[in-house]
Amino acid sequence: MNTNYVKWHKQKDLEKIAADLHVTYQCKVPIDIDYLVETMNLELCVINRLKEDFGLFGLLAKIKGKYVIFVGKGDFRLTNYSTNFTIAEELSHYILHKQYFKNVRNIDEAVDFFEKTVSQQSEMMIEFNAKYLAGAILLPAEDLKDRSEEVYLGKKSTIAAVMKTAKDDDICDAVIDGIASSLTDVYRVPDRDISYRLRSQAIGFKNFVQREYKQCQL
Amino acid sequence: MVNFGAYVKNRRLKKQIGLRTFASSIGEDAGNWCRVEGGRLAAPSDINILNKICAVLEIKDTEKEHLFDLAAKGSKEKVPADIKHQIEENDIIPILFRTIDKKKLSKEKLRNLVKRIRDEY
């Protein structure tokens, strides 16, 4: 096992990759991830029962040298919003990890590659990086900062009243989740993924809410 | 000469419309529509669908005839079987196939997955 085989991408590097994509492909909120994928010359294909039969939400595959993102359909839990995030994750794998597979020629080699070359730790790194980049692609940092603060300020008096009486700063998490819920239709991304990104250092919204909480407690 | 699927896809991307949004707006299944655009499924022959495509893509009356010609040609071709036989199972290489519960797919299941992809791609 070679745990160092996979490159770890720092969050600031992933933010830059996403920001460059937004500029290059002139992306606007909400990001049409299907359009972005196809504009980057990947193919998008929807197939039946990917999750039910194989336990997969999405899959990146190479077919005759062309990269194809497969997503499932037919599962009632797969909303368009969660499919958007799945496609963004697979696109992120393509951007960050496709080079590891350039010499993989068939299914046996793909399995061997995973079993012999990539350690469990590396797999976690791969997934973590892809998830982070997917969030950065669908939820542009500056836009999300502005909109989340705007929503917060619009509800400030109500939130402040609750914060004043809160027993501890767990209330900050509830506030972040609430803001995420109100932004889900703006970005067409599940609220859990927005919450996750709002808590990231790049957005800094958690710090912002905690500062507000401390002010309310004075 | 460009076929129906490629023509529509090109027009769709020029209008910056994603696959699922487009399929939904013309009342088609996204899974089937990606195959139509990829030339792996016959073009629609239903005039209502063709008119919806023209409306969504804002295809002018002068260009409609061209689209209808391509559709007529594409709906007669026996494309799916021909294309399908050009893709061998070994041509399909799944990459990063982590399941939702983080379990590895067995080799047998992976082979079934590749068969499914070959059948439905």
GROMACS .gro file of C-alpha atoms in nm:
model
  339
    1MET     CA    1   0.000   0.000   0.000
    2ASN     CA    2   0.123   0.344  -0.084
    3THR     CA    3  -0.053   0.601   0.131
    4ASN     CA    4   0.134   0.886  -0.032
    5TYR     CA    5   0.020   0.800  -0.382
    6VAL     CA    6  -0.276   1.035  -0.367
    7LYS     CA    7  -0.216   1.407  -0.354
    8TRP     CA    8  -0.388   1.596  -0.075
    9HIS     CA    9  -0.535   1.925  -0.200
   10LYS     CA   10  -0.554   2.210   0.048
   11GLN     CA   11  -0.884   2.392   0.082
   12LYS     CA   12  -0.745   2.716  -0.056
   13ASP     CA   13  -0.627   2.528  -0.367
   14LEU     CA   14  -0.970   2.374  -0.413
   15GLU     CA   15  -1.129   2.717  -0.372
   16LYS     CA   16  -0.904   2.848  -0.647
   17ILE     CA   17  -0.988   2.558  -0.879
   18ALA     CA   18  -1.360   2.629  -0.828
   19ALA     CA   19  -1.319   3.006  -0.869
   20ASP     CA   20  -1.122   2.954  -1.193
   21LEU     CA   21  -1.395   2.723  -1.324
   22HIS     CA   22  -1.660   2.985  -1.250
   23VAL     CA   23  -1.465   3.245  -1.445
   24THR     CA   24  -1.365   3.019  -1.736
   25TYR     CA   25  -1.717   2.887  -1.790
   26GLN     CA   26  -1.895   3.209  -1.689
   27CYS     CA   27  -2.103   3.028  -1.428
   28LYS     CA   28  -2.396   3.198  -1.264
   29VAL     CA   29  -2.590   3.100  -0.954
   30PRO     CA   30  -2.759   2.856  -0.951
   31ILE     CA   31  -2.481   2.665  -1.121
   32ASP     CA   32  -2.620   2.438  -1.392
   33ILE     CA   33  -2.389   2.147  -1.321
   34ASP     CA   34  -2.516   1.945  -1.620
   35TYR     CA   35  -2.421   2.229  -1.850
   36LEU     CA   36  -2.081   2.274  -1.685
   37VAL     CA   37  -2.001   1.903  -1.715
   38GLU     CA   38  -2.095   1.891  -2.081
   39THR     CA   39  -1.913   2.213  -2.159
   40MET     CA   40  -1.601   2.053  -2.012
   41ASN     CA   41  -1.644   1.775  -2.269
   42LEU     CA   42  -1.760   1.507  -2.033
   43GLU     CA   43  -2.075   1.316  -2.105
   44LEU     CA   44  -2.363   1.290  -1.863
   45CYS     CA   45  -2.579   0.979  -1.856
   46VAL     CA   46  -2.873   0.886  -1.636
   47ILE     CA   47  -2.922   0.515  -1.570
   48ASN     CA   48  -3.172   0.306  -1.380
   49ARG     CA   49  -3.136   0.179  -1.026
   50LEU     CA   50  -2.772   0.272  -0.974
   51LYS     CA   51  -2.827   0.309  -0.603
   52GLU     CA   52  -3.068   0.023  -0.547
   53ASP     CA   53  -2.865  -0.237  -0.735
   54PHE     CA   54  -2.511  -0.117  -0.675
   55GLY     CA   55  -2.525   0.120  -0.379
   56LEU     CA   56  -2.395   0.409  -0.588
   57PHE     CA   57  -2.529   0.760  -0.620
   58GLY     CA   58  -2.296   0.838  -0.908
   59LEU     CA   59  -2.004   0.700  -1.099
   60LEU     CA   60  -1.725   0.834  -1.312
   61ALA     CA   61  -1.626   0.597  -1.590
   62LYS     CA   62  -1.404   0.603  -1.895
   63ILE     CA   63  -1.561   0.463  -2.209
   64LYS     CA   64  -1.332   0.434  -2.508
   65GLY     CA   65  -1.120   0.712  -2.367
   66LYS     CA   66  -1.413   0.948  -2.304
   67TYR     CA   67  -1.514   1.036  -1.950
   68VAL     CA   68  -1.878   0.981  -1.863
   69ILE     CA   69  -2.058   1.069  -1.540
   70PHE     CA   70  -2.340   0.831  -1.458
   71VAL     CA   71  -2.611   0.920  -1.212
   72GLY     CA   72  -2.901   0.708  -1.101
   73LYS     CA   73  -3.270   0.757  -1.140
   74GLY     CA   74  -3.568   0.579  -0.997
   75ASP     CA   75  -3.482   0.629  -0.631
   76PHE     CA   76  -3.736   0.856  -0.467
   77ARG     CA   77  -3.465   0.991  -0.235
   78LEU     CA   78  -3.263   1.119  -0.528
   79THR     CA   79  -3.397   1.469  -0.567
   80ASN     CA   80  -3.267   1.692  -0.838
   81TYR     CA   81  -3.078   1.885  -0.573
   82SER     CA   82  -2.892   1.582  -0.440
   83THR     CA   83  -2.824   1.469  -0.797
   84ASN     CA   84  -2.669   1.811  -0.862
   85PHE     CA   85  -2.429   1.751  -0.577
   86THR     CA   86  -2.354   1.396  -0.690
   87ILE     CA   87  -2.267   1.517  -1.039
   88ALA     CA   88  -2.046   1.790  -0.889
   89GLU     CA   89  -1.863   1.527  -0.681
   90GLU     CA   90  -1.801   1.310  -0.984
   91LEU     CA   91  -1.683   1.614  -1.179
   92SER     CA   92  -1.447   1.689  -0.890
   93HIS     CA   93  -1.307   1.336  -0.911
   94TYR     CA   94  -1.248   1.396  -1.280
   95ILE     CA   95  -1.067   1.723  -1.212
   96LEU     CA   96  -0.859   1.602  -0.918
   97HIS     CA   97  -0.806   1.230  -0.967
   98LYS     CA   98  -0.836   1.127  -1.328
   99GLN     CA   99  -0.460   1.118  -1.371
  100TYR     CA  100  -0.434   0.823  -1.134
  101PHE     CA  101  -0.634   0.615  -1.381
  102LYS     CA  102  -0.456   0.707  -1.701
  103ASN     CA  103  -0.281   0.370  -1.718
  104VAL     CA  104  -0.582   0.164  -1.609
  105ARG     CA  105  -0.696  -0.028  -1.916
  106ASN     CA  106  -0.978  -0.250  -1.797
  107ILE     CA  107  -1.201  -0.340  -1.507
  108ASP     CA  108  -0.951  -0.584  -1.352
  109GLU     CA  109  -0.683  -0.320  -1.348
  110ALA     CA  110  -0.928  -0.072  -1.196
  111VAL     CA  111  -1.002  -0.313  -0.912
  112ASP     CA  112  -0.635  -0.399  -0.865
  113PHE     CA  113  -0.548  -0.032  -0.860
  114PHE     CA  114  -0.785   0.028  -0.574
  115GLU     CA  115  -0.697  -0.281  -0.377
  116LYS     CA  116  -0.321  -0.270  -0.415
  117THR     CA  117  -0.227   0.091  -0.469
  118VAL     CA  118  -0.475   0.309  -0.286
  119SER     CA  119  -0.491   0.276   0.091
  120GLN     CA  120  -0.805   0.332   0.295
  121GLN     CA  121  -0.658   0.659   0.419
  122SER     CA  122  -0.599   0.773   0.062
  123GLU     CA  123  -0.956   0.683  -0.029
  124MET     CA  124  -1.078   0.907   0.250
  125MET     CA  125  -0.856   1.187   0.123
  126ILE     CA  126  -0.994   1.139  -0.227
  127GLU     CA  127  -1.354   1.153  -0.110
  128PHE     CA  128  -1.298   1.446   0.125
  129ASN     CA  129  -1.129   1.653  -0.145
  130ALA     CA  130  -1.398   1.570  -0.402
  131LYS     CA  131  -1.678   1.659  -0.162
  132TYR     CA  132  -1.513   1.987  -0.072
  133LEU     CA  133  -1.455   2.083  -0.435
  134ALA     CA  134  -1.814   1.990  -0.525
  135GLY     CA  135  -1.936   2.232  -0.257
  136ALA     CA  136  -1.701   2.503  -0.379
  137ILE     CA  137  -1.824   2.458  -0.736
  138LEU     CA  138  -2.196   2.468  -0.657
  139LEU     CA  139  -2.172   2.723  -0.377
  140PRO     CA  140  -1.930   2.997  -0.489
  141ALA     CA  141  -1.753   3.139  -0.182
  142GLU     CA  142  -1.816   3.511  -0.223
  143ASP     CA  143  -2.173   3.463  -0.336
  144LEU     CA  144  -2.250   3.231  -0.045
  145LYS     CA  145  -2.090   3.469   0.206
  146ASP     CA  146  -2.300   3.758   0.080
  147ARG     CA  147  -2.627   3.569   0.061
  148SER     CA  148  -2.592   3.396   0.397
  149GLU     CA  149  -2.517   3.726   0.573
  150GLU     CA  150  -2.805   3.890   0.390
  151VAL     CA  151  -3.046   3.619   0.506
  152TYR     CA  152  -2.904   3.646   0.858
  153LEU     CA  153  -2.945   4.022   0.868
  154GLY     CA  154  -3.301   3.992   0.736
  155LYS     CA  155  -3.388   3.773   1.037
  156LYS     CA  156  -3.148   3.934   1.281
  157SER     CA  157  -3.399   4.059   1.537
  158THR     CA  158  -3.568   3.718   1.564
  159ILE     CA  159  -3.236   3.531   1.579
  160ALA     CA  160  -3.095   3.776   1.836
  161ALA     CA  161  -3.396   3.723   2.063
  162VAL     CA  162  -3.341   3.346   2.053
  163MET     CA  163  -2.965   3.383   2.102
  164LYS     CA  164  -3.012   3.597   2.412
  165THR     CA  165  -3.203   3.323   2.586
  166ALA     CA  166  -2.997   3.032   2.455
  167LYS     CA  167  -2.817   2.823   2.718
  168ASP     CA  168  -2.506   2.762   2.507
  169ASP     CA  169  -2.358   2.826   2.166
  170ASP     CA  170  -2.522   2.516   2.017
  171ILE     CA  171  -2.773   2.771   1.899
  172CYS     CA  172  -2.512   2.881   1.641
  173ASP     CA  173  -2.542   2.543   1.467
  174ALA     CA  174  -2.919   2.572   1.462
  175VAL     CA  175  -2.889   2.920   1.309
  176ILE     CA  176  -2.650   2.793   1.039
  177ASP     CA  177  -2.884   2.505   0.955
  178GLY     CA  178  -3.175   2.747   0.933
  179ILE     CA  179  -2.987   2.980   0.698
  180ALA     CA  180  -2.882   2.678   0.488
  181SER     CA  181  -3.246   2.571   0.456
  182SER     CA  182  -3.347   2.910   0.328
  183LEU     CA  183  -3.074   2.900   0.061
  184THR     CA  184  -3.143   2.552  -0.075
  185ASP     CA  185  -3.369   2.675  -0.356
  186VAL     CA  186  -3.129   2.954  -0.445
  187TYR     CA  187  -2.840   2.715  -0.514
  188ARG     CA  188  -3.043   2.400  -0.589
  189VAL     CA  189  -2.826   2.209  -0.347
  190PRO     CA  190  -2.943   2.005  -0.043
  191ASP     CA  191  -2.941   2.208   0.278
  192ARG     CA  192  -2.704   1.962   0.451
  193ASP     CA  193  -2.438   2.040   0.189
  194ILE     CA  194  -2.494   2.414   0.231
  195SER     CA  195  -2.463   2.377   0.609
  196TYR     CA  196  -2.136   2.190   0.566
  197ARG     CA  197  -1.996   2.464   0.344
  198LEU     CA  198  -2.118   2.746   0.568
  199ARG     CA  199  -1.910   2.590   0.845
  200SER     CA  200  -1.593   2.584   0.632
  201GLN     CA  201  -1.312   2.828   0.696
  202ALA     CA  202  -1.337   2.965   0.344
  203ILE     CA  203  -1.685   3.099   0.413
  204GLY     CA  204  -1.629   3.186   0.778
  205PHE     CA  205  -1.999   3.201   0.849
  206LYS     CA  206  -1.970   2.998   1.167
  207ASN     CA  207  -1.728   3.254   1.308
  208PHE     CA  208  -1.964   3.529   1.206
  209VAL     CA  209  -2.259   3.364   1.383
  210GLN     CA  210  -2.050   3.295   1.693
  211ARG     CA  211  -1.948   3.660   1.711
  212GLU     CA  212  -2.312   3.758   1.685
  213TYR     CA  213  -2.396   3.511   1.961
  214LYS     CA  214  -2.131   3.659   2.193
  215GLN     CA  215  -2.264   4.007   2.130
  216CYS     CA  216  -2.612   3.894   2.222
  217GLN     CA  217  -2.484   3.742   2.545
  218LEU     CA  218  -2.323   4.067   2.662
  219MET     CA  219  -2.309   1.528  -4.168
  220VAL     CA  220  -2.426   1.603  -3.817
  221ASN     CA  221  -2.700   1.376  -3.681
  222PHE     CA  222  -3.014   1.475  -3.494
  223GLY     CA  223  -2.874   1.412  -3.144
  224ALA     CA  224  -2.554   1.605  -3.202
  225TYR     CA  225  -2.747   1.892  -3.361
  226VAL     CA  226  -2.985   1.926  -3.070
  227LYS     CA  227  -2.707   1.892  -2.812
  228ASN     CA  228  -2.506   2.162  -2.987
  229ARG     CA  229  -2.804   2.397  -2.996
  230ARG     CA  230  -2.888   2.318  -2.635
  231LEU     CA  231  -2.537   2.395  -2.512
  232LYS     CA  232  -2.536   2.719  -2.711
  233LYS     CA  233  -2.847   2.814  -2.513
  234GLN     CA  234  -2.666   2.705  -2.195
  235ILE     CA  235  -2.934   2.454  -2.098
  236GLY     CA  236  -2.831   2.146  -1.899
  237LEU     CA  237  -2.935   1.794  -1.995
  238ARG     CA  238  -3.191   1.728  -1.721
  239THR     CA  239  -3.345   2.074  -1.746
  240PHE     CA  240  -3.385   2.034  -2.120
  241ALA     CA  241  -3.526   1.681  -2.102
  242SER     CA  242  -3.775   1.794  -1.842
  243SER     CA  243  -3.879   2.098  -2.044
  244ILE     CA  244  -3.966   1.886  -2.349
  245GLY     CA  245  -4.134   1.622  -2.134
  246GLU     CA  246  -3.877   1.351  -2.198
  247ASP     CA  247  -3.692   1.121  -1.963
  248ALA     CA  248  -3.334   1.243  -1.904
  249GLY     CA  249  -3.204   0.886  -1.918
  250ASN     CA  250  -3.346   0.833  -2.266
  251TRP     CA  251  -3.264   1.180  -2.385
  252CYS     CA  252  -2.888   1.147  -2.321
  253ARG     CA  253  -2.898   0.838  -2.543
  254VAL     CA  254  -3.084   1.023  -2.818
  255GLU     CA  255  -2.825   1.299  -2.813
  256GLY     CA  256  -2.544   1.043  -2.806
  257GLY     CA  257  -2.693   0.877  -3.116
  258ARG     CA  258  -2.752   0.556  -2.925
  259LEU     CA  259  -3.129   0.584  -2.936
  260ALA     CA  260  -3.342   0.672  -3.234
  261ALA     CA  261  -3.453   1.032  -3.279
  262PRO     CA  262  -3.815   1.106  -3.184
  263SER     CA  263  -4.068   1.100  -3.464
  264ASP     CA  264  -4.350   1.260  -3.262
  265ILE     CA  265  -4.420   1.604  -3.406
  266ASN     CA  266  -4.527   1.737  -3.066
  267ILE     CA  267  -4.188   1.656  -2.916
  268LEU     CA  268  -4.010   1.809  -3.213
  269ASN     CA  269  -4.217   2.124  -3.179
  270LYS     CA  270  -4.136   2.142  -2.808
  271ILE     CA  271  -3.766   2.112  -2.891
  272CYS     CA  272  -3.797   2.398  -3.140
  273ALA     CA  273  -3.978   2.612  -2.884
  274VAL     CA  274  -3.728   2.553  -2.603
  275LEU     CA  275  -3.426   2.602  -2.830
  276GLU     CA  276  -3.593   2.894  -3.009
  277ILE     CA  277  -3.533   2.734  -3.346
  278LYS     CA  278  -3.665   2.962  -3.618
  279ASP     CA  279  -3.921   2.844  -3.871
  280THR     CA  280  -3.655   2.856  -4.142
  281GLU     CA  281  -3.439   2.609  -3.944
  282LYS     CA  282  -3.723   2.382  -3.838
  283GLU     CA  283  -3.720   2.194  -4.164
  284HIS     CA  284  -3.359   2.099  -4.114
  285LEU     CA  285  -3.432   1.966  -3.765
  286PHE     CA  286  -3.731   1.770  -3.890
  287ASP     CA  287  -3.521   1.621  -4.172
  288LEU     CA  288  -3.257   1.511  -3.925
  289ALA     CA  289  -3.525   1.362  -3.699
  290ALA     CA  290  -3.685   1.176  -3.988
  291LYS     CA  291  -3.349   1.034  -4.088
  292GLY     CA  292  -3.254   0.958  -3.727
  293SER     CA  293  -3.579   0.786  -3.642
  294LYS     CA  294  -3.539   0.538  -3.928
  295GLU     CA  295  -3.183   0.438  -3.850
  296LYS     CA  296  -3.130   0.130  -3.642
  297VAL     CA  297  -2.871   0.304  -3.436
  298PRO     CA  298  -2.893   0.148  -3.091
  299ALA     CA  299  -2.795  -0.207  -3.177
  300ASP     CA  300  -2.516  -0.096  -3.408
  301ILE     CA  301  -2.361   0.133  -3.153
  302LYS     CA  302  -2.407  -0.110  -2.868
  303HIS     CA  303  -2.200  -0.373  -3.042
  304GLN     CA  304  -1.919  -0.126  -3.085
  305ILE     CA  305  -1.875  -0.101  -2.708
  306GLU     CA  306  -1.717  -0.402  -2.543
  307GLU     CA  307  -1.733  -0.450  -2.170
  308ASN     CA  308  -1.361  -0.400  -2.154
  309ASP     CA  309  -1.408  -0.054  -2.305
  310ILE     CA  310  -1.584   0.056  -1.986
  311ILE     CA  311  -1.357   0.140  -1.697
  312PRO     CA  312  -1.533   0.243  -1.378
  313ILE     CA  313  -1.337   0.499  -1.181
  314LEU     CA  314  -1.375   0.568  -0.811
  315PHE     CA  315  -1.665   0.339  -0.745
  316ARG     CA  316  -1.722   0.400  -0.376
  317THR     CA  317  -2.063   0.294  -0.253
  318ILE     CA  318  -2.273   0.510  -0.026
  319ASP     CA  319  -2.201   0.290   0.273
  320LYS     CA  320  -1.827   0.300   0.190
  321LYS     CA  321  -1.816  -0.070   0.110
  322LYS     CA  322  -1.621  -0.199  -0.183
  323LEU     CA  323  -1.808  -0.355  -0.470
  324SER     CA  324  -1.714  -0.717  -0.530
  325LYS     CA  325  -1.558  -0.797  -0.866
  326GLU     CA  326  -1.874  -0.980  -0.964
  327LYS     CA  327  -2.093  -0.683  -0.879
  328LEU     CA  328  -1.857  -0.454  -1.063
  329ARG     CA  329  -1.888  -0.674  -1.372
  330ASN     CA  330  -2.267  -0.654  -1.340
  331LEU     CA  331  -2.236  -0.278  -1.314
  332VAL     CA  332  -2.032  -0.266  -1.634
  333LYS     CA  333  -2.294  -0.484  -1.807
  334ARG     CA  334  -2.566  -0.244  -1.690
  335ILE     CA  335  -2.369   0.052  -1.819
  336ARG     CA  336  -2.317  -0.121  -2.152
  337ASP     CA  337  -2.688  -0.200  -2.181
  338GLU     CA  338  -2.811   0.142  -2.078
  339TYR     CA  339  -2.539   0.371  -2.207
   0.00000   0.00000   0.00000
